Amino acid sequence: MCEGPSFEHVQSIGELLLGKTKHRPTIGIICGSGLGGLADMVEDANVVLYSEIPSFPISTVPGHMGKLVFGTMKGKQVVLMRGRLHYYEGYPMWKTTIPVRVLKACGISTLILTNAAGGLNSDYSVGDIMIIKDHIDLPGISGECVLRGGNDERFGPRFLATVDTYDKELATLTKSIAGKLGLSDIMREGTYIMIGGPTFETVAESRLLRNFGADAVGMSTVPEAIVARHMGMKVFGLSLITDMCSLQYDVASATTHEQVLAAGRKRAKDLQELVSNLVQNM
């Protein structure tokens, strides 16, 4: 049987972390590649390194610093993951979401997910921000679902309905905030598809993913969203389009991680303002 997290161990980590901070956050934010600057907006911060947490997985990817940042953002108690975990790093799928379960143990009821993604929809451009209205769990439907293995009912149900994974009220609120910030022209709403990585897509693969109905593609987020919903958390997701996938051979160009990080930095201020105002108005 596939190994999974221990409820008792997750709870013990949550208790340990709450002992390191005076803050009692209800909102969690996971920072995607190049988007760690969101953590710089946290006031009265308490920082805990992943390496200081017993049996906690460690981020190994450039742009993911491996820190939990507790504090306040626009007057709300928050905790940010400055660095997420990926399946391609060699972790079992369930282990990439241990931090999400720990956030729940710390009292988080709403999880905001951000990521850097490749654009598949030809109407999109680099620098667009996509509200995730739905996802396609490509690893999951091919046998690597994050909930595979034994199920502890204290976490959530054996069989999870995922048709309502992403919160519609938060999507509506975000659109309204984007309008007030003058960001409506770059806002999109679409479907995110997860691939295992770490390779970027071939032209043929990009065409396939687009034919599946995906508007953007990345290597994260979906397992976190599923686990958060498994534990009854409210979920909202944003993808920053940092590159456009090649759908034609005669205009194909290679994507690099450095380009992704650079695009993230370029749009970082807008995304930070969007997320912080969303937190303020929740």
Tab-separated table of C-alpha atoms in Angstrom:
chain	number	residue	atom	x	y	z
A	1	MET	CA	0.000	0.000	0.000
A	2	CYS	CA	1.195	3.526	-0.826
A	3	GLU	CA	2.603	5.310	2.216
A	4	GLY	CA	0.823	8.414	3.416
A	5	PRO	CA	0.995	11.079	6.098
A	6	SER	CA	0.293	10.341	9.750
A	7	PHE	CA	-2.467	12.479	11.230
A	8	GLU	CA	-0.706	12.562	14.578
A	9	HIS	CA	2.602	13.621	13.000
A	10	VAL	CA	0.953	16.409	11.013
A	11	GLN	CA	-0.795	17.681	14.139
A	12	SER	CA	2.465	17.615	16.102
A	13	ILE	CA	4.195	19.746	13.442
A	14	GLY	CA	1.294	22.206	13.534
A	15	GLU	CA	1.593	22.487	17.311
A	16	LEU	CA	5.351	22.983	17.055
A	17	LEU	CA	4.944	25.806	14.534
A	18	LEU	CA	2.270	27.577	16.556
A	19	GLY	CA	4.694	27.472	19.452
A	20	LYS	CA	7.181	29.477	17.370
A	21	THR	CA	4.825	32.379	16.583
A	22	LYS	CA	2.243	34.544	18.296
A	23	HIS	CA	0.213	34.666	15.088
A	24	ARG	CA	-2.844	32.469	14.537
A	25	PRO	CA	-3.372	32.598	10.771
A	26	THR	CA	-6.551	31.573	8.968
A	27	ILE	CA	-5.312	32.349	5.440
A	28	GLY	CA	-2.474	30.433	3.786
A	29	ILE	CA	-0.678	31.494	0.605
A	30	ILE	CA	1.663	29.321	-1.466
A	31	CYS	CA	4.132	31.352	-3.528
A	32	GLY	CA	4.954	30.030	-7.002
A	33	SER	CA	8.212	30.312	-8.954
A	34	GLY	CA	9.458	33.890	-8.936
A	35	LEU	CA	6.540	34.999	-6.751
A	36	GLY	CA	8.191	34.743	-3.339
A	37	GLY	CA	8.132	38.532	-3.076
A	38	LEU	CA	4.593	38.185	-1.755
A	39	ALA	CA	6.227	37.283	1.553
A	40	ASP	CA	7.896	40.701	1.660
A	41	MET	CA	4.454	42.232	2.222
A	42	VAL	CA	4.005	40.336	5.494
A	43	GLU	CA	4.294	42.560	8.556
A	44	ASP	CA	5.472	41.547	12.028
A	45	ALA	CA	6.871	38.403	10.446
A	46	ASN	CA	8.026	35.215	12.143
A	47	VAL	CA	10.077	33.057	9.753
A	48	VAL	CA	10.576	29.314	10.162
A	49	LEU	CA	12.917	27.481	7.787
A	50	TYR	CA	11.709	24.153	6.421
A	51	SER	CA	15.035	22.707	7.542
A	52	GLU	CA	14.125	23.570	11.146
A	53	ILE	CA	10.905	21.531	11.054
A	54	PRO	CA	11.274	17.831	11.940
A	55	SER	CA	10.611	15.461	8.995
A	56	PHE	CA	9.509	18.375	6.787
A	57	PRO	CA	10.351	18.093	3.060
A	58	ILE	CA	12.897	20.605	1.733
A	59	SER	CA	12.542	22.734	-1.418
A	60	THR	CA	15.375	22.139	-3.910
A	61	VAL	CA	14.319	24.396	-6.813
A	62	PRO	CA	15.807	27.867	-7.539
A	63	GLY	CA	13.208	30.519	-6.699
A	64	HIS	CA	11.787	28.440	-3.822
A	65	MET	CA	13.527	29.516	-0.613
A	66	GLY	CA	12.026	26.988	1.799
A	67	LYS	CA	10.514	29.245	4.467
A	68	LEU	CA	7.210	29.576	6.290
A	69	VAL	CA	6.411	33.232	6.963
A	70	PHE	CA	3.835	33.965	9.680
A	71	GLY	CA	2.496	37.475	10.152
A	72	THR	CA	-0.134	39.952	9.021
A	73	MET	CA	-1.071	41.175	5.563
A	74	LYS	CA	-3.437	44.113	5.237
A	75	GLY	CA	-4.567	43.452	8.793
A	76	LYS	CA	-5.265	39.720	8.323
A	77	GLN	CA	-3.372	36.873	9.984
A	78	VAL	CA	-1.572	34.873	7.291
A	79	VAL	CA	1.119	32.296	6.731
A	80	LEU	CA	3.018	32.068	3.445
A	81	MET	CA	4.940	29.153	1.989
A	82	ARG	CA	7.944	30.746	0.315
A	83	GLY	CA	8.846	27.660	-1.642
A	84	ARG	CA	6.692	24.693	-2.595
A	85	LEU	CA	7.516	21.049	-3.237
A	86	HIS	CA	7.259	19.305	-6.591
A	87	TYR	CA	6.788	15.711	-7.691
A	88	TYR	CA	9.747	16.039	-10.083
A	89	GLU	CA	12.080	16.709	-7.148
A	90	GLY	CA	11.727	13.034	-6.310
A	91	TYR	CA	9.140	13.240	-3.557
A	92	PRO	CA	6.129	10.911	-3.566
A	93	MET	CA	3.039	12.877	-4.589
A	94	TRP	CA	1.549	12.734	-1.087
A	95	LYS	CA	4.711	14.174	0.458
A	96	THR	CA	4.587	17.279	-1.756
A	97	THR	CA	1.390	18.235	0.084
A	98	ILE	CA	2.537	17.631	3.672
A	99	PRO	CA	2.882	21.437	4.067
A	100	VAL	CA	-0.778	21.918	3.096
A	101	ARG	CA	-1.878	19.455	5.754
A	102	VAL	CA	0.370	21.227	8.260
A	103	LEU	CA	-1.175	24.590	7.348
A	104	LYS	CA	-4.586	23.124	8.151
A	105	ALA	CA	-3.213	21.944	11.501
A	106	CYS	CA	-2.116	25.551	12.107
A	107	GLY	CA	-5.703	26.763	11.649
A	108	ILE	CA	-5.814	27.685	7.954
A	109	SER	CA	-9.325	27.637	6.485
A	110	THR	CA	-8.612	29.365	3.139
A	111	LEU	CA	-5.687	28.523	0.848
A	112	ILE	CA	-4.541	30.839	-1.956
A	113	LEU	CA	-2.359	29.116	-4.550
A	114	THR	CA	-0.112	30.980	-6.983
A	115	ASN	CA	2.066	29.550	-9.723
A	116	ALA	CA	4.055	30.366	-12.813
A	117	ALA	CA	2.490	28.677	-15.832
A	118	GLY	CA	2.927	28.282	-19.558
A	119	GLY	CA	0.173	29.696	-21.733
A	120	LEU	CA	-1.632	27.231	-24.022
A	121	ASN	CA	-4.503	29.504	-25.020
A	122	SER	CA	-3.418	31.607	-27.993
A	123	ASP	CA	-5.474	34.517	-26.659
A	124	TYR	CA	-3.139	34.760	-23.663
A	125	SER	CA	0.110	36.737	-23.447
A	126	VAL	CA	3.165	36.621	-21.197
A	127	GLY	CA	2.329	38.647	-18.094
A	128	ASP	CA	-1.360	37.743	-18.007
A	129	ILE	CA	-2.832	36.562	-14.704
A	130	MET	CA	-5.265	33.651	-14.919
A	131	ILE	CA	-7.856	32.866	-12.285
A	132	ILE	CA	-7.997	29.078	-12.070
A	133	LYS	CA	-11.625	28.068	-12.527
A	134	ASP	CA	-10.854	24.350	-12.984
A	135	HIS	CA	-7.965	21.947	-13.349
A	136	ILE	CA	-6.937	18.757	-15.107
A	137	ASP	CA	-4.950	16.433	-12.867
A	138	LEU	CA	-2.941	14.637	-15.541
A	139	PRO	CA	-0.811	12.650	-13.064
A	140	GLY	CA	-3.929	11.849	-11.060
A	141	ILE	CA	-6.001	10.464	-13.905
A	142	SER	CA	-3.017	8.358	-14.984
A	143	GLY	CA	-2.581	6.736	-11.562
A	144	GLU	CA	-0.608	9.206	-9.420
A	145	CYS	CA	-3.444	10.935	-7.571
A	146	VAL	CA	-2.221	12.654	-4.426
A	147	LEU	CA	-4.898	10.822	-2.396
A	148	ARG	CA	-3.757	7.387	-3.565
A	149	GLY	CA	-3.144	4.931	-0.728
A	150	GLY	CA	-4.648	4.558	2.728
A	151	ASN	CA	-7.134	7.209	3.823
A	152	ASP	CA	-7.457	8.599	7.341
A	153	GLU	CA	-11.003	9.903	7.796
A	154	ARG	CA	-9.665	12.507	10.236
A	155	PHE	CA	-8.115	14.223	7.204
A	156	GLY	CA	-11.087	13.791	4.883
A	157	PRO	CA	-13.273	11.344	2.950
A	158	ARG	CA	-12.056	8.323	0.982
A	159	PHE	CA	-13.764	9.554	-2.205
A	160	LEU	CA	-13.554	13.289	-2.829
A	161	ALA	CA	-15.743	15.260	-5.233
A	162	THR	CA	-13.573	17.860	-6.991
A	163	VAL	CA	-16.125	19.610	-9.238
A	164	ASP	CA	-16.198	22.613	-6.876
A	165	THR	CA	-12.512	22.802	-6.003
A	166	TYR	CA	-12.019	26.526	-6.709
A	167	ASP	CA	-14.128	29.058	-4.840
A	168	LYS	CA	-16.399	31.077	-7.126
A	169	GLU	CA	-16.981	33.912	-4.643
A	170	LEU	CA	-13.251	34.559	-4.351
A	171	ALA	CA	-12.979	34.544	-8.149
A	172	THR	CA	-15.720	37.182	-8.391
A	173	LEU	CA	-14.069	39.265	-5.687
A	174	THR	CA	-10.695	39.047	-7.448
A	175	LYS	CA	-12.175	40.274	-10.741
A	176	SER	CA	-13.659	43.261	-8.936
A	177	ILE	CA	-10.344	44.061	-7.234
A	178	ALA	CA	-8.472	43.705	-10.528
A	179	GLY	CA	-10.792	46.275	-12.079
A	180	LYS	CA	-10.093	48.773	-9.302
A	181	LEU	CA	-6.341	48.202	-9.686
A	182	GLY	CA	-6.490	48.718	-13.453
A	183	LEU	CA	-5.548	45.102	-14.181
A	184	SER	CA	-8.672	43.958	-15.999
A	185	ASP	CA	-6.898	43.906	-19.370
A	186	ILE	CA	-4.431	41.244	-18.192
A	187	MET	CA	-6.884	39.104	-16.229
A	188	ARG	CA	-7.970	35.757	-17.642
A	189	GLU	CA	-10.015	32.846	-16.290
A	190	GLY	CA	-9.296	29.312	-17.404
A	191	THR	CA	-8.295	25.711	-16.819
A	192	TYR	CA	-4.884	24.719	-15.453
A	193	ILE	CA	-3.370	21.353	-16.301
A	194	MET	CA	-0.612	19.750	-14.266
A	195	ILE	CA	2.198	17.707	-15.800
A	196	GLY	CA	4.854	15.869	-13.805
A	197	GLY	CA	7.910	17.743	-15.091
A	198	PRO	CA	10.690	18.735	-14.927
A	199	THR	CA	10.776	18.847	-18.742
A	200	PHE	CA	8.915	21.623	-20.503
A	201	GLU	CA	6.443	20.531	-23.174
A	202	THR	CA	7.227	19.495	-26.745
A	203	VAL	CA	5.127	21.036	-29.521
A	204	ALA	CA	3.126	17.809	-29.817
A	205	GLU	CA	2.541	17.703	-26.062
A	206	SER	CA	1.435	21.344	-25.995
A	207	ARG	CA	-1.057	20.618	-28.762
A	208	LEU	CA	-2.358	17.615	-26.845
A	209	LEU	CA	-2.785	19.593	-23.619
A	210	ARG	CA	-4.603	22.362	-25.459
A	211	ASN	CA	-6.908	19.821	-27.082
A	212	PHE	CA	-7.685	18.519	-23.601
A	213	GLY	CA	-9.174	21.956	-22.887
A	214	ALA	CA	-6.325	23.436	-20.835
A	215	ASP	CA	-5.499	27.144	-21.006
A	216	ALA	CA	-2.281	26.997	-18.962
A	217	VAL	CA	0.148	24.291	-17.880
A	218	GLY	CA	2.452	23.852	-14.912
A	219	MET	CA	4.097	21.330	-12.609
A	220	SER	CA	2.358	22.037	-9.284
A	221	THR	CA	-0.779	23.391	-7.600
A	222	VAL	CA	-3.270	20.611	-8.386
A	223	PRO	CA	-2.184	18.207	-5.606
A	224	GLU	CA	-2.228	21.099	-3.126
A	225	ALA	CA	-5.722	22.117	-4.206
A	226	ILE	CA	-7.011	18.544	-3.919
A	227	VAL	CA	-5.527	18.012	-0.452
A	228	ALA	CA	-6.861	21.366	0.748
A	229	ARG	CA	-10.354	20.428	-0.399
A	230	HIS	CA	-9.905	16.963	1.124
A	231	MET	CA	-9.587	18.721	4.482
A	232	GLY	CA	-12.472	21.129	3.889
A	233	MET	CA	-10.461	24.242	3.118
A	234	LYS	CA	-11.634	26.960	0.756
A	235	VAL	CA	-9.320	27.108	-2.302
A	236	PHE	CA	-8.454	29.860	-4.766
A	237	GLY	CA	-5.744	29.825	-7.449
A	238	LEU	CA	-3.902	32.281	-9.694
A	239	SER	CA	-1.500	31.469	-12.528
A	240	LEU	CA	0.967	34.047	-13.801
A	241	ILE	CA	1.607	33.329	-17.475
A	242	THR	CA	5.395	33.488	-17.697
A	243	ASP	CA	5.867	31.935	-21.150
A	244	MET	CA	3.793	30.825	-24.121
A	245	CYS	CA	3.934	27.173	-25.115
A	246	SER	CA	4.930	26.449	-28.699
A	247	LEU	CA	2.029	25.078	-30.740
A	248	GLN	CA	3.720	25.394	-34.146
A	249	TYR	CA	7.060	23.906	-35.171
A	250	ASP	CA	8.123	26.849	-37.319
A	251	VAL	CA	7.871	29.281	-34.391
A	252	ALA	CA	8.908	26.914	-31.594
A	253	SER	CA	11.160	28.367	-28.898
A	254	ALA	CA	12.710	26.726	-25.866
A	255	THR	CA	11.525	27.783	-22.414
A	256	THR	CA	14.023	28.064	-19.549
A	257	HIS	CA	13.473	28.277	-15.793
A	258	GLU	CA	15.436	31.541	-15.780
A	259	GLN	CA	12.904	33.048	-18.195
A	260	VAL	CA	10.074	31.925	-15.944
A	261	LEU	CA	11.675	33.580	-12.908
A	262	ALA	CA	12.357	36.772	-14.850
A	263	ALA	CA	8.754	37.015	-16.034
A	264	GLY	CA	7.607	36.458	-12.476
A	265	ARG	CA	9.725	39.327	-11.227
A	266	LYS	CA	8.427	41.639	-13.959
A	267	ARG	CA	4.771	41.172	-12.998
A	268	ALA	CA	5.428	40.590	-9.290
A	269	LYS	CA	4.213	43.980	-8.052
A	270	ASP	CA	0.832	43.659	-9.777
A	271	LEU	CA	0.305	40.141	-8.473
A	272	GLN	CA	1.302	41.203	-4.963
A	273	GLU	CA	-1.185	44.057	-5.018
A	274	LEU	CA	-3.910	41.765	-6.325
A	275	VAL	CA	-3.335	39.087	-3.684
A	276	SER	CA	-2.890	41.489	-0.771
A	277	ASN	CA	-6.102	43.334	-1.639
A	278	LEU	CA	-7.897	40.015	-1.960
A	279	VAL	CA	-6.703	39.077	1.522
A	280	GLN	CA	-7.828	42.448	2.867
A	281	ASN	CA	-11.329	42.027	1.444
A	282	MET	CA	-11.880	38.412	2.429
